[in-house]
Amino acid sequence: MLSTLWGTGLPAARAHAATPPDDPVRALSAAARPLRTTEPHGPDRDLAAFGAMVGPATVVGFGEATHSSHEFFALKHRAFRYLVEHRGFRGFSLEAPWSTGLRLNDYLLRGRGDPRRIFREDFQDAYLFWRTREYLDLIHWMRAYNVAHPHDPVQFSGNDIGYAGPGLYDRVTGYVRATRPALLPEVERLYRGLRPTLPAGEHMRAYATRPLAERREAVRRTHRVVELLTARRPGRGAAAREAHTWAVRHAVSLEQTARQYAYDFDDPDDVRRSMSYRDRIMAENTVWWHRQTGAKVLLSAHNGHVFYVNYEPGFPDIQGAFLRDLLGSRYLAVGLTFHHGSANATRLEDPLVDENVRTVTLGRPPSGTNEYTLDRVPHRDFLIDMRTAPAAARDWLARPRPSRMFGTAYPVPDAVLALGESADVLVHLHQVRAADRLPFR
């Protein structure tokens, strides 16, 4: 329908003859590198320019302008395939719970579990927009790659802290039972009442309404488990040291989730502090996984997490800024924009449950927006290295103007940002459509 309304793309015959000399389109066009497709199939020679832009980066933050459009998810899959096959990347990290990442990684490495079931059980509430056919296709490709390359596998991690599944508690207590059985009663006492017994979405909503004192007591208890584990030396040998390292990290993740819920959500200042804490911890978790596994990582998240600058006025630093502090030039931020299309979203006031998700359609952006000008470049879809673009393009990219970006909810006001200050590389897509959501049951 949208292709009927707005056309299937601006033809290559859009000449620059009518472009004024000072128009930024000429300079943007000189820097633009066309994309053959967003779909993860077929030749990938057009991505060689992207590979060159990645350069020495070991963590690539790949954004999205909506939380649920097919082309954004499909392009991440395509870019990750290219980075695996041509640039030595072996890690995919998603804005998803640490515990969910472990479950999916078990499937990738050992064939354990059913990814559809994991998606149904874990991708709820804040994470329900990841329960899509696009992400399932990515997981299936990663598993097939590992079957073909058992000694050089790709891995999946979740870097977020909104939910800690029951299996994460089992990993910590299982390690204690096997290596420090005398500690088990104390660890089980400290974790009592914290292990989820409800479905993930219900647990997250219910936990956030617990009394603040109770949520803060959970921080003390989970932190005490971390102290108990770190005070003990691991057993002898590399395997024992690695098992201890991971057990401590799993316990740290449980503490991180407890701390995320220990803010006063009725206090606007505390809400801002909670947002800053979340983004800082997501960055630290990504870097920890990267360093522990030695894998170069594609990090998938919203533009508002991979960017260097928060476009929400008055809000704190975001994950991309923390990653730049931790990794320097070894972190690369890729931002995405689109001209028109559709996405899945809820209304701002609605709970994040399946029945509230709807498809929203966005038409042509008005003049004066970033997308309006970007779509005048004579390629349907393209990428630009904003660090090396011609001076006139860099000047245009350095100026703040409205951009169409939203997460789980719509409508919301346009973001106002300077693209060139927000990321290193820009991908612009002419049209997107809503992602293919998988059924909840």
C-alpha positions as a Markdown table, in Angstrom:
| # | Residue | x | y | z |
|---|---|---|---|---|
| 1 | Met | 0.0 | 0.0 | 0.0 |
| 2 | Leu | 2.7 | 2.5 | 0.9 |
| 3 | Ser | 4.5 | 1.8 | -2.4 |
| 4 | Thr | 1.3 | 2.8 | -4.1 |
| 5 | Leu | 0.9 | 5.9 | -2.1 |
| 6 | Trp | 4.5 | 7.1 | -2.1 |
| 7 | Gly | 6.2 | 5.3 | -5.0 |
| 8 | Thr | 8.8 | 2.5 | -4.9 |
| 9 | Gly | 11.8 | 4.8 | -4.6 |
| 10 | Leu | 13.3 | 7.8 | -6.3 |
| 11 | Pro | 14.7 | 6.8 | -9.6 |
| 12 | Ala | 18.4 | 7.1 | -10.4 |
| 13 | Ala | 17.5 | 9.8 | -12.9 |
| 14 | Arg | 17.1 | 12.3 | -10.1 |
| 15 | Ala | 19.8 | 14.5 | -11.5 |
| 16 | His | 21.7 | 17.2 | -9.7 |
| 17 | Ala | 21.2 | 19.8 | -12.4 |
| 18 | Ala | 18.4 | 21.4 | -10.5 |
| 19 | Thr | 20.3 | 21.3 | -7.2 |
| 20 | Pro | 21.6 | 24.7 | -6.1 |
| 21 | Pro | 25.4 | 24.9 | -5.6 |
| 22 | Asp | 24.9 | 25.4 | -1.8 |
| 23 | Asp | 22.4 | 22.6 | -1.4 |
| 24 | Pro | 23.7 | 19.8 | 0.9 |
| 25 | Val | 22.3 | 17.1 | -1.3 |
| 26 | Arg | 25.2 | 17.3 | -3.7 |
| 27 | Ala | 27.8 | 16.8 | -0.9 |
| 28 | Leu | 25.7 | 14.1 | 0.7 |
| 29 | Ser | 25.4 | 12.3 | -2.6 |
| 30 | Ala | 29.1 | 12.4 | -3.1 |
| 31 | Ala | 29.6 | 10.6 | 0.2 |
| 32 | Ala | 26.7 | 8.2 | -0.1 |
| 33 | Arg | 27.4 | 4.5 | -0.8 |
| 34 | Pro | 24.3 | 2.6 | -2.2 |
| 35 | Leu | 22.9 | -0.5 | -0.5 |
| 36 | Arg | 21.7 | -3.3 | -2.8 |
| 37 | Thr | 19.2 | -4.5 | -0.4 |
| 38 | Thr | 18.4 | -4.7 | 3.3 |
| 39 | Glu | 17.6 | -8.5 | 3.1 |
| 40 | Pro | 20.3 | -10.9 | 4.4 |
| 41 | His | 20.6 | -12.9 | 1.2 |
| 42 | Gly | 22.5 | -12.8 | -2.0 |
| 43 | Pro | 25.7 | -10.9 | -2.9 |
| 44 | Asp | 27.3 | -8.7 | -0.3 |
| 45 | Arg | 29.8 | -6.7 | -2.4 |
| 46 | Asp | 27.9 | -3.5 | -1.7 |
| 47 | Leu | 28.8 | -3.9 | 2.0 |
| 48 | Ala | 32.5 | -3.6 | 1.4 |
| 49 | Ala | 32.2 | 0.1 | 1.9 |
| 50 | Phe | 30.6 | -0.6 | 5.3 |
| 51 | Gly | 33.5 | -2.9 | 6.2 |
| 52 | Ala | 35.9 | -0.2 | 5.4 |
| 53 | Met | 34.0 | 2.2 | 7.6 |
| 54 | Val | 34.1 | -0.3 | 10.5 |
| 55 | Gly | 37.9 | -0.3 | 10.3 |
| 56 | Pro | 39.6 | -1.3 | 13.6 |
| 57 | Ala | 36.3 | -1.1 | 15.6 |
| 58 | Thr | 35.7 | -4.1 | 17.8 |
| 59 | Val | 32.2 | -3.2 | 18.9 |
| 60 | Val | 29.8 | -1.7 | 16.4 |
| 61 | Gly | 26.6 | -0.2 | 17.8 |
| 62 | Phe | 23.9 | -0.7 | 15.1 |
| 63 | Gly | 20.9 | 1.5 | 15.8 |
| 64 | Glu | 17.3 | 1.7 | 14.6 |
| 65 | Ala | 14.8 | 4.6 | 14.3 |
| 66 | Thr | 11.9 | 2.5 | 15.5 |
| 67 | His | 11.8 | -0.6 | 17.7 |
| 68 | Ser | 9.9 | -2.8 | 15.2 |
| 69 | Ser | 10.4 | -2.3 | 11.5 |
| 70 | His | 11.4 | -5.2 | 9.3 |
| 71 | Glu | 14.2 | -3.4 | 7.3 |
| 72 | Phe | 16.0 | -2.3 | 10.4 |
| 73 | Phe | 16.1 | -5.9 | 11.8 |
| 74 | Ala | 16.9 | -7.5 | 8.4 |
| 75 | Leu | 19.7 | -5.1 | 7.7 |
| 76 | Lys | 21.3 | -5.8 | 11.1 |
| 77 | His | 21.2 | -9.5 | 10.2 |
| 78 | Arg | 22.8 | -8.7 | 6.8 |
| 79 | Ala | 25.5 | -6.5 | 8.3 |
| 80 | Phe | 26.3 | -9.1 | 11.0 |
| 81 | Arg | 26.7 | -11.8 | 8.3 |
| 82 | Tyr | 29.1 | -9.6 | 6.4 |
| 83 | Leu | 31.1 | -8.8 | 9.6 |
| 84 | Val | 31.3 | -12.5 | 10.5 |
| 85 | Glu | 32.3 | -13.6 | 7.0 |
| 86 | His | 34.7 | -10.8 | 6.1 |
| 87 | Arg | 35.7 | -8.9 | 9.3 |
| 88 | Gly | 36.1 | -11.6 | 11.9 |
| 89 | Phe | 33.1 | -10.7 | 14.1 |
| 90 | Arg | 31.8 | -13.5 | 16.3 |
| 91 | Gly | 29.4 | -11.8 | 18.7 |
| 92 | Phe | 25.8 | -10.4 | 18.4 |
| 93 | Ser | 24.6 | -8.5 | 21.5 |
| 94 | Leu | 21.0 | -7.3 | 21.8 |
| 95 | Glu | 19.2 | -4.9 | 24.1 |
| 96 | Ala | 17.7 | -7.9 | 25.9 |
| 97 | Pro | 18.1 | -9.6 | 29.4 |
| 98 | Trp | 21.4 | -11.2 | 30.3 |
| 99 | Ser | 19.6 | -14.4 | 31.2 |
| 100 | Thr | 17.8 | -14.5 | 27.8 |
| 101 | Gly | 21.1 | -14.1 | 26.0 |
| 102 | Leu | 22.5 | -17.1 | 28.0 |
| 103 | Arg | 19.5 | -19.2 | 27.0 |
| 104 | Leu | 19.8 | -18.3 | 23.3 |
| 105 | Asn | 23.6 | -18.8 | 23.4 |
| 106 | Asp | 23.1 | -22.3 | 24.8 |
| 107 | Tyr | 21.0 | -23.1 | 21.7 |
| 108 | Leu | 23.6 | -21.6 | 19.3 |
| 109 | Leu | 26.6 | -23.4 | 20.9 |
| 110 | Arg | 25.0 | -26.7 | 21.9 |
| 111 | Gly | 21.6 | -27.0 | 20.3 |
| 112 | Arg | 19.9 | -26.8 | 23.7 |
| 113 | Gly | 16.4 | -25.5 | 23.9 |
| 114 | Asp | 13.9 | -24.1 | 21.4 |
| 115 | Pro | 14.4 | -20.5 | 20.3 |
| 116 | Arg | 10.7 | -20.0 | 19.6 |
| 117 | Arg | 9.9 | -21.0 | 23.2 |
| 118 | Ile | 12.6 | -18.7 | 24.5 |
| 119 | Phe | 11.2 | -15.9 | 22.5 |
| 120 | Arg | 7.7 | -16.6 | 23.9 |
| 121 | Glu | 8.9 | -16.9 | 27.5 |
| 122 | Asp | 11.4 | -14.0 | 27.7 |
| 123 | Phe | 10.5 | -11.5 | 25.0 |
| 124 | Gln | 7.6 | -9.9 | 27.0 |
| 125 | Asp | 6.8 | -6.4 | 28.3 |
| 126 | Ala | 9.8 | -4.2 | 27.5 |
| 127 | Tyr | 11.2 | -6.9 | 25.2 |
| 128 | Leu | 8.1 | -8.0 | 23.3 |
| 129 | Phe | 9.2 | -6.2 | 20.1 |
| 130 | Trp | 12.1 | -8.7 | 19.8 |
| 131 | Arg | 9.7 | -11.6 | 19.3 |
| 132 | Thr | 9.8 | -11.4 | 15.5 |
| 133 | Arg | 10.5 | -13.6 | 12.6 |
| 134 | Glu | 13.4 | -11.4 | 11.7 |
| 135 | Tyr | 15.2 | -12.2 | 14.9 |
| 136 | Leu | 14.3 | -15.8 | 14.8 |
| 137 | Asp | 15.8 | -16.0 | 11.3 |
| 138 | Leu | 19.0 | -14.4 | 12.6 |
| 139 | Ile | 19.2 | -17.0 | 15.4 |
| 140 | His | 18.6 | -19.9 | 12.9 |
| 141 | Trp | 21.4 | -18.5 | 10.7 |
| 142 | Met | 23.8 | -18.3 | 13.7 |
| 143 | Arg | 23.0 | -21.8 | 14.7 |
| 144 | Ala | 23.6 | -23.1 | 11.1 |
| 145 | Tyr | 26.9 | -21.2 | 11.0 |
| 146 | Asn | 28.0 | -22.9 | 14.3 |
| 147 | Val | 27.0 | -26.3 | 13.0 |
| 148 | Ala | 29.3 | -25.6 | 10.0 |
| 149 | His | 32.0 | -24.0 | 12.1 |
| 150 | Pro | 32.0 | -25.8 | 15.4 |
| 151 | His | 35.5 | -24.7 | 16.4 |
| 152 | Asp | 34.9 | -21.0 | 15.5 |
| 153 | Pro | 31.4 | -20.3 | 16.6 |
| 154 | Val | 29.3 | -17.1 | 16.8 |
| 155 | Gln | 27.7 | -16.2 | 20.1 |
| 156 | Phe | 24.7 | -14.2 | 21.3 |
| 157 | Ser | 24.5 | -12.1 | 24.4 |
| 158 | Gly | 21.9 | -9.9 | 26.1 |
| 159 | Asn | 23.3 | -6.8 | 27.8 |
| 160 | Asp | 20.1 | -5.4 | 29.4 |
| 161 | Ile | 18.9 | -5.6 | 33.1 |
| 162 | Gly | 15.1 | -5.3 | 33.1 |
| 163 | Tyr | 14.5 | -8.9 | 33.8 |
| 164 | Ala | 16.5 | -11.8 | 35.4 |
| 165 | Gly | 15.0 | -15.1 | 34.5 |
| 166 | Pro | 14.8 | -18.1 | 36.9 |
| 167 | Gly | 17.6 | -19.9 | 35.0 |
| 168 | Leu | 20.1 | -17.2 | 36.1 |
| 169 | Tyr | 19.4 | -17.9 | 39.7 |
| 170 | Asp | 19.8 | -21.6 | 38.9 |
| 171 | Arg | 23.2 | -21.0 | 37.3 |
| 172 | Val | 24.6 | -19.3 | 40.5 |
| 173 | Thr | 23.1 | -21.7 | 43.0 |
| 174 | Gly | 24.2 | -24.6 | 40.8 |
| 175 | Tyr | 27.8 | -23.4 | 40.8 |
| 176 | Val | 27.7 | -22.9 | 44.5 |
| 177 | Arg | 26.2 | -26.4 | 45.0 |
| 178 | Ala | 29.0 | -28.0 | 42.9 |
| 179 | Thr | 31.9 | -26.0 | 44.2 |
| 180 | Arg | 31.1 | -24.5 | 47.6 |
| 181 | Pro | 28.2 | -26.5 | 49.1 |
| 182 | Ala | 28.7 | -25.1 | 52.5 |
| 183 | Leu | 27.7 | -21.7 | 51.1 |
| 184 | Leu | 24.5 | -23.0 | 49.5 |
| 185 | Pro | 22.1 | -22.4 | 52.4 |
| 186 | Glu | 23.2 | -18.8 | 52.8 |
| 187 | Val | 23.0 | -18.1 | 49.0 |
| 188 | Glu | 19.5 | -19.7 | 48.8 |
| 189 | Arg | 18.4 | -17.6 | 51.8 |
| 190 | Leu | 19.6 | -14.4 | 50.2 |
| 191 | Tyr | 17.9 | -15.2 | 46.9 |
| 192 | Arg | 14.6 | -16.3 | 48.6 |
| 193 | Gly | 11.6 | -14.5 | 47.1 |
| 194 | Leu | 13.6 | -12.9 | 44.3 |
| 195 | Arg | 13.5 | -15.7 | 41.7 |
| 196 | Pro | 10.6 | -15.1 | 39.3 |
| 197 | Thr | 7.6 | -17.4 | 39.6 |
| 198 | Leu | 5.3 | -15.4 | 37.2 |
| 199 | Pro | 5.7 | -15.1 | 33.4 |
| 200 | Ala | 8.3 | -12.6 | 32.5 |
| 201 | Gly | 6.1 | -9.7 | 31.7 |
| 202 | Glu | 3.9 | -10.1 | 34.7 |
| 203 | His | 7.0 | -10.4 | 36.9 |
| 204 | Met | 8.5 | -7.2 | 35.6 |
| 205 | Arg | 5.2 | -5.2 | 36.1 |
| 206 | Ala | 4.6 | -6.7 | 39.6 |
| 207 | Tyr | 8.2 | -6.3 | 40.8 |
| 208 | Ala | 8.2 | -2.6 | 39.9 |
| 209 | Thr | 5.2 | -2.0 | 42.2 |
| 210 | Arg | 6.8 | -3.7 | 45.3 |
| 211 | Pro | 7.6 | -1.3 | 48.2 |
| 212 | Leu | 10.7 | 0.7 | 47.6 |
| 213 | Ala | 12.3 | -0.6 | 50.8 |
| 214 | Glu | 11.8 | -4.1 | 49.7 |
| 215 | Arg | 13.4 | -3.4 | 46.3 |
| 216 | Arg | 16.3 | -1.8 | 48.0 |
| 217 | Glu | 16.7 | -4.7 | 50.4 |
| 218 | Ala | 17.0 | -7.0 | 47.3 |
| 219 | Val | 20.1 | -5.0 | 46.3 |
| 220 | Arg | 21.7 | -5.7 | 49.6 |
| 221 | Arg | 20.9 | -9.4 | 49.4 |
| 222 | Thr | 22.1 | -9.8 | 45.8 |
| 223 | His | 25.3 | -7.8 | 46.5 |
| 224 | Arg | 26.0 | -10.1 | 49.4 |
| 225 | Val | 26.0 | -13.1 | 47.1 |
| 226 | Val | 28.5 | -11.3 | 44.9 |
| 227 | Glu | 30.7 | -10.7 | 47.9 |
| 228 | Leu | 30.5 | -14.3 | 49.0 |
| 229 | Leu | 31.6 | -15.6 | 45.6 |
| 230 | Thr | 34.4 | -13.1 | 45.0 |
| 231 | Ala | 35.8 | -13.8 | 48.4 |
| 232 | Arg | 36.4 | -17.4 | 47.4 |
| 233 | Arg | 39.2 | -18.4 | 45.1 |
| 234 | Pro | 38.4 | -20.6 | 42.2 |
| 235 | Gly | 39.6 | -24.2 | 41.9 |
| 236 | Arg | 42.7 | -25.2 | 40.1 |
| 237 | Gly | 43.0 | -25.1 | 36.4 |
| 238 | Ala | 41.7 | -22.9 | 33.6 |
| 239 | Ala | 38.2 | -24.5 | 33.5 |
| 240 | Ala | 37.7 | -23.9 | 37.2 |
| 241 | Arg | 38.8 | -20.3 | 36.9 |
| 242 | Glu | 36.5 | -19.7 | 33.9 |
| 243 | Ala | 33.5 | -21.3 | 35.7 |
| 244 | His | 34.2 | -19.0 | 38.7 |
| 245 | Thr | 34.4 | -16.0 | 36.5 |
| 246 | Trp | 31.1 | -16.7 | 34.8 |
| 247 | Ala | 29.4 | -17.5 | 38.1 |
| 248 | Val | 30.5 | -14.2 | 39.6 |
| 249 | Arg | 29.3 | -12.4 | 36.5 |
| 250 | His | 25.9 | -14.1 | 36.7 |
| 251 | Ala | 25.6 | -13.0 | 40.3 |
| 252 | Val | 26.6 | -9.5 | 39.3 |
| 253 | Ser | 23.8 | -9.5 | 36.7 |
| 254 | Leu | 21.3 | -10.4 | 39.3 |
| 255 | Glu | 22.5 | -7.5 | 41.4 |
| 256 | Gln | 22.3 | -5.2 | 38.4 |
| 257 | Thr | 18.7 | -6.0 | 37.9 |
| 258 | Ala | 17.9 | -5.5 | 41.6 |
| 259 | Arg | 19.6 | -2.1 | 41.4 |
| 260 | Gln | 17.7 | -1.1 | 38.3 |
| 261 | Tyr | 14.4 | -1.5 | 40.3 |
| 262 | Ala | 15.7 | 0.2 | 43.4 |
| 263 | Tyr | 15.1 | 3.7 | 42.2 |
| 264 | Asp | 12.0 | 5.8 | 43.3 |
| 265 | Phe | 10.0 | 5.8 | 40.0 |
| 266 | Asp | 7.8 | 8.6 | 41.5 |
| 267 | Asp | 10.8 | 11.0 | 41.6 |
| 268 | Pro | 11.7 | 12.4 | 38.2 |
| 269 | Asp | 15.4 | 12.9 | 39.3 |
| 270 | Asp | 15.6 | 9.3 | 40.4 |
| 271 | Val | 14.0 | 8.2 | 37.1 |
| 272 | Arg | 16.8 | 10.0 | 35.2 |
| 273 | Arg | 19.4 | 8.3 | 37.4 |
| 274 | Ser | 17.8 | 5.0 | 36.7 |
| 275 | Met | 18.1 | 5.6 | 32.9 |
| 276 | Ser | 21.7 | 6.6 | 33.2 |
| 277 | Tyr | 22.4 | 3.5 | 35.3 |
| 278 | Arg | 20.8 | 1.2 | 32.8 |
| 279 | Asp | 22.7 | 2.6 | 29.8 |
| 280 | Arg | 26.0 | 2.5 | 31.7 |
| 281 | Ile | 25.5 | -1.1 | 32.8 |
| 282 | Met | 24.5 | -2.1 | 29.2 |
| 283 | Ala | 27.7 | -0.6 | 28.0 |
| 284 | Glu | 29.8 | -2.4 | 30.7 |
| 285 | Asn | 28.0 | -5.7 | 30.1 |
| 286 | Thr | 28.8 | -5.4 | 26.3 |
| 287 | Val | 32.4 | -4.7 | 27.0 |
| 288 | Trp | 32.7 | -7.4 | 29.6 |
| 289 | Trp | 31.3 | -10.0 | 27.1 |
| 290 | His | 33.6 | -8.7 | 24.3 |
| 291 | Arg | 36.7 | -8.9 | 26.5 |
| 292 | Gln | 35.8 | -12.2 | 28.2 |
| 293 | Thr | 35.0 | -14.0 | 24.9 |
| 294 | Gly | 37.5 | -12.2 | 22.7 |
| 295 | Ala | 34.8 | -11.7 | 20.1 |
| 296 | Lys | 34.2 | -8.6 | 18.1 |
| 297 | Val | 30.6 | -7.6 | 18.6 |
| 298 | Leu | 27.7 | -6.1 | 16.7 |
| 299 | Leu | 25.5 | -4.4 | 19.3 |
| 300 | Ser | 21.8 | -4.0 | 18.3 |
| 301 | Ala | 19.8 | -1.3 | 20.0 |
| 302 | His | 17.7 | 1.8 | 19.4 |
| 303 | Asn | 19.5 | 4.9 | 18.0 |
| 304 | Gly | 18.8 | 6.4 | 21.5 |
| 305 | His | 21.1 | 3.8 | 23.0 |
| 306 | Val | 23.9 | 3.5 | 20.4 |
| 307 | Phe | 24.3 | 7.2 | 19.8 |
| 308 | Tyr | 26.9 | 9.4 | 21.5 |
| 309 | Val | 24.5 | 12.1 | 22.4 |
| 310 | Asn | 21.1 | 11.8 | 24.1 |
| 311 | Tyr | 18.6 | 13.7 | 22.0 |
| 312 | Glu | 16.1 | 13.8 | 24.9 |
| 313 | Pro | 16.5 | 17.3 | 26.6 |
| 314 | Gly | 17.7 | 17.1 | 30.1 |
| 315 | Phe | 18.4 | 13.3 | 30.1 |
| 316 | Pro | 21.7 | 11.7 | 30.9 |
| 317 | Asp | 24.5 | 10.1 | 29.0 |
| 318 | Ile | 23.5 | 7.0 | 27.0 |
| 319 | Gln | 25.2 | 3.7 | 26.2 |
| 320 | Gly | 27.1 | 5.0 | 23.1 |
| 321 | Ala | 28.8 | 7.7 | 25.2 |
| 322 | Phe | 29.8 | 5.1 | 27.8 |
| 323 | Leu | 31.1 | 2.7 | 25.1 |
| 324 | Arg | 33.2 | 5.5 | 23.6 |
| 325 | Asp | 34.6 | 6.2 | 27.1 |
| 326 | Leu | 35.4 | 2.5 | 27.6 |
| 327 | Leu | 36.6 | 1.6 | 24.1 |
| 328 | Gly | 37.6 | 4.9 | 22.4 |
| 329 | Ser | 37.9 | 4.5 | 18.6 |
| 330 | Arg | 37.3 | 0.8 | 18.9 |
| 331 | Tyr | 33.6 | 1.7 | 19.3 |
| 332 | Leu | 31.7 | 2.7 | 16.1 |
| 333 | Ala | 28.1 | 4.1 | 16.2 |
| 334 | Val | 25.8 | 3.5 | 13.2 |
| 335 | Gly | 22.6 | 5.4 | 13.2 |
| 336 | Leu | 19.5 | 4.7 | 11.0 |
| 337 | Thr | 16.9 | 6.9 | 9.5 |
| 338 | Phe | 14.0 | 6.3 | 7.2 |
| 339 | His | 11.7 | 8.4 | 4.9 |
| 340 | His | 8.3 | 6.7 | 5.3 |
| 341 | Gly | 6.7 | 3.4 | 6.2 |
| 342 | Ser | 5.3 | 1.6 | 9.2 |
| 343 | Ala | 6.3 | 0.0 | 12.5 |
| 344 | Asn | 4.7 | -1.8 | 15.4 |
| 345 | Ala | 4.1 | 0.3 | 18.5 |
| 346 | Thr | 1.8 | 0.8 | 21.4 |
| 347 | Arg | 0.3 | 4.1 | 22.5 |
| 348 | Leu | 2.3 | 6.0 | 25.1 |
| 349 | Glu | -0.2 | 5.3 | 27.9 |
| 350 | Asp | -0.7 | 1.6 | 27.1 |
| 351 | Pro | 1.0 | -1.3 | 29.0 |
| 352 | Leu | 3.5 | -3.3 | 26.9 |
| 353 | Val | 1.3 | -6.3 | 26.3 |
| 354 | Asp | 0.5 | -8.0 | 22.9 |
| 355 | Glu | -3.0 | -6.8 | 22.7 |
| 356 | Asn | -1.9 | -3.2 | 22.8 |
| 357 | Val | 0.5 | -3.5 | 19.8 |
| 358 | Arg | -0.7 | -1.9 | 16.6 |
| 359 | Thr | 0.8 | -1.0 | 13.3 |
| 360 | Val | 1.4 | 2.7 | 12.8 |
| 361 | Thr | 2.0 | 4.3 | 9.4 |
| 362 | Leu | 4.1 | 7.3 | 8.8 |
| 363 | Gly | 4.0 | 9.3 | 5.5 |
| 364 | Arg | 6.4 | 11.7 | 4.0 |
| 365 | Pro | 8.4 | 13.8 | 6.4 |
| 366 | Pro | 8.0 | 17.6 | 6.2 |
| 367 | Ser | 10.7 | 19.8 | 4.8 |
| 368 | Gly | 13.2 | 20.9 | 7.4 |
| 369 | Thr | 13.7 | 17.4 | 8.8 |
| 370 | Asn | 16.8 | 15.3 | 8.4 |
| 371 | Glu | 14.8 | 12.6 | 6.5 |
| 372 | Tyr | 13.4 | 15.0 | 4.0 |
| 373 | Thr | 16.9 | 16.1 | 2.8 |
| 374 | Leu | 18.5 | 12.7 | 3.0 |
| 375 | Asp | 15.8 | 11.1 | 0.8 |
| 376 | Arg | 16.8 | 13.5 | -2.0 |
| 377 | Val | 20.1 | 11.7 | -2.4 |
| 378 | Pro | 19.8 | 9.7 | -5.6 |
| 379 | His | 19.9 | 6.2 | -4.0 |
| 380 | Arg | 16.9 | 4.4 | -2.5 |
| 381 | Asp | 19.0 | 3.1 | 0.5 |
| 382 | Phe | 22.5 | 4.2 | 1.3 |
| 383 | Leu | 25.1 | 4.7 | 3.9 |
| 384 | Ile | 27.5 | 7.6 | 4.7 |
| 385 | Asp | 30.6 | 7.8 | 6.7 |
| 386 | Met | 29.9 | 11.1 | 8.4 |
| 387 | Arg | 33.5 | 11.4 | 9.6 |
| 388 | Thr | 34.9 | 11.6 | 6.1 |
| 389 | Ala | 32.1 | 13.2 | 4.2 |
| 390 | Pro | 32.8 | 16.4 | 2.2 |
| 391 | Ala | 32.9 | 19.6 | 4.3 |
| 392 | Ala | 29.4 | 20.8 | 3.1 |
| 393 | Ala | 27.9 | 17.5 | 4.1 |
| 394 | Arg | 29.6 | 17.5 | 7.5 |
| 395 | Asp | 28.3 | 21.1 | 8.0 |
| 396 | Trp | 24.8 | 20.0 | 7.3 |
| 397 | Leu | 25.1 | 16.9 | 9.5 |
| 398 | Ala | 26.4 | 19.0 | 12.4 |
| 399 | Arg | 23.2 | 21.1 | 12.6 |
| 400 | Pro | 20.3 | 19.9 | 14.8 |
| 401 | Arg | 16.9 | 19.5 | 13.1 |
| 402 | Pro | 13.9 | 17.2 | 13.7 |
| 403 | Ser | 14.2 | 13.4 | 13.0 |
| 404 | Arg | 11.6 | 10.7 | 13.2 |
| 405 | Met | 12.7 | 8.3 | 16.0 |
| 406 | Phe | 10.6 | 6.4 | 18.5 |
| 407 | Gly | 10.9 | 3.2 | 20.5 |
| 408 | Thr | 8.0 | 1.1 | 21.8 |
| 409 | Ala | 5.4 | 3.9 | 21.8 |
| 410 | Tyr | 3.9 | 6.2 | 19.1 |
| 411 | Pro | 2.9 | 9.0 | 18.7 |
| 412 | Val | 5.7 | 11.0 | 20.3 |
| 413 | Pro | 7.4 | 14.3 | 19.3 |
| 414 | Asp | 10.2 | 14.1 | 16.8 |
| 415 | Ala | 13.7 | 14.0 | 18.1 |
| 416 | Val | 15.8 | 17.0 | 17.5 |
| 417 | Leu | 19.5 | 16.1 | 16.9 |
| 418 | Ala | 22.6 | 16.7 | 14.8 |
| 419 | Leu | 23.2 | 13.4 | 13.1 |
| 420 | Gly | 26.9 | 14.1 | 12.7 |
| 421 | Glu | 27.4 | 14.5 | 16.4 |
| 422 | Ser | 25.3 | 11.5 | 17.2 |
| 423 | Ala | 27.1 | 8.7 | 15.3 |
| 424 | Asp | 30.0 | 7.9 | 13.0 |
| 425 | Val | 28.1 | 6.2 | 10.2 |
| 426 | Leu | 24.5 | 6.9 | 8.9 |
| 427 | Val | 22.3 | 4.5 | 7.1 |
| 428 | His | 19.2 | 6.0 | 5.4 |
| 429 | Leu | 16.3 | 3.8 | 4.1 |
| 430 | His | 13.7 | 5.1 | 1.8 |
| 431 | Gln | 10.8 | 2.9 | 3.1 |
| 432 | Val | 10.3 | 0.4 | 6.0 |
| 433 | Arg | 7.4 | -1.8 | 7.0 |
| 434 | Ala | 6.3 | -3.2 | 10.3 |
| 435 | Ala | 8.3 | -6.2 | 11.5 |
| 436 | Asp | 6.8 | -9.7 | 11.4 |
| 437 | Arg | 5.7 | -10.4 | 14.9 |
| 438 | Leu | 5.5 | -14.0 | 16.1 |
| 439 | Pro | 2.4 | -15.2 | 18.0 |
| 440 | Phe | 2.6 | -15.1 | 21.8 |
| 441 | Arg | 1.0 | -18.5 | 22.2 |
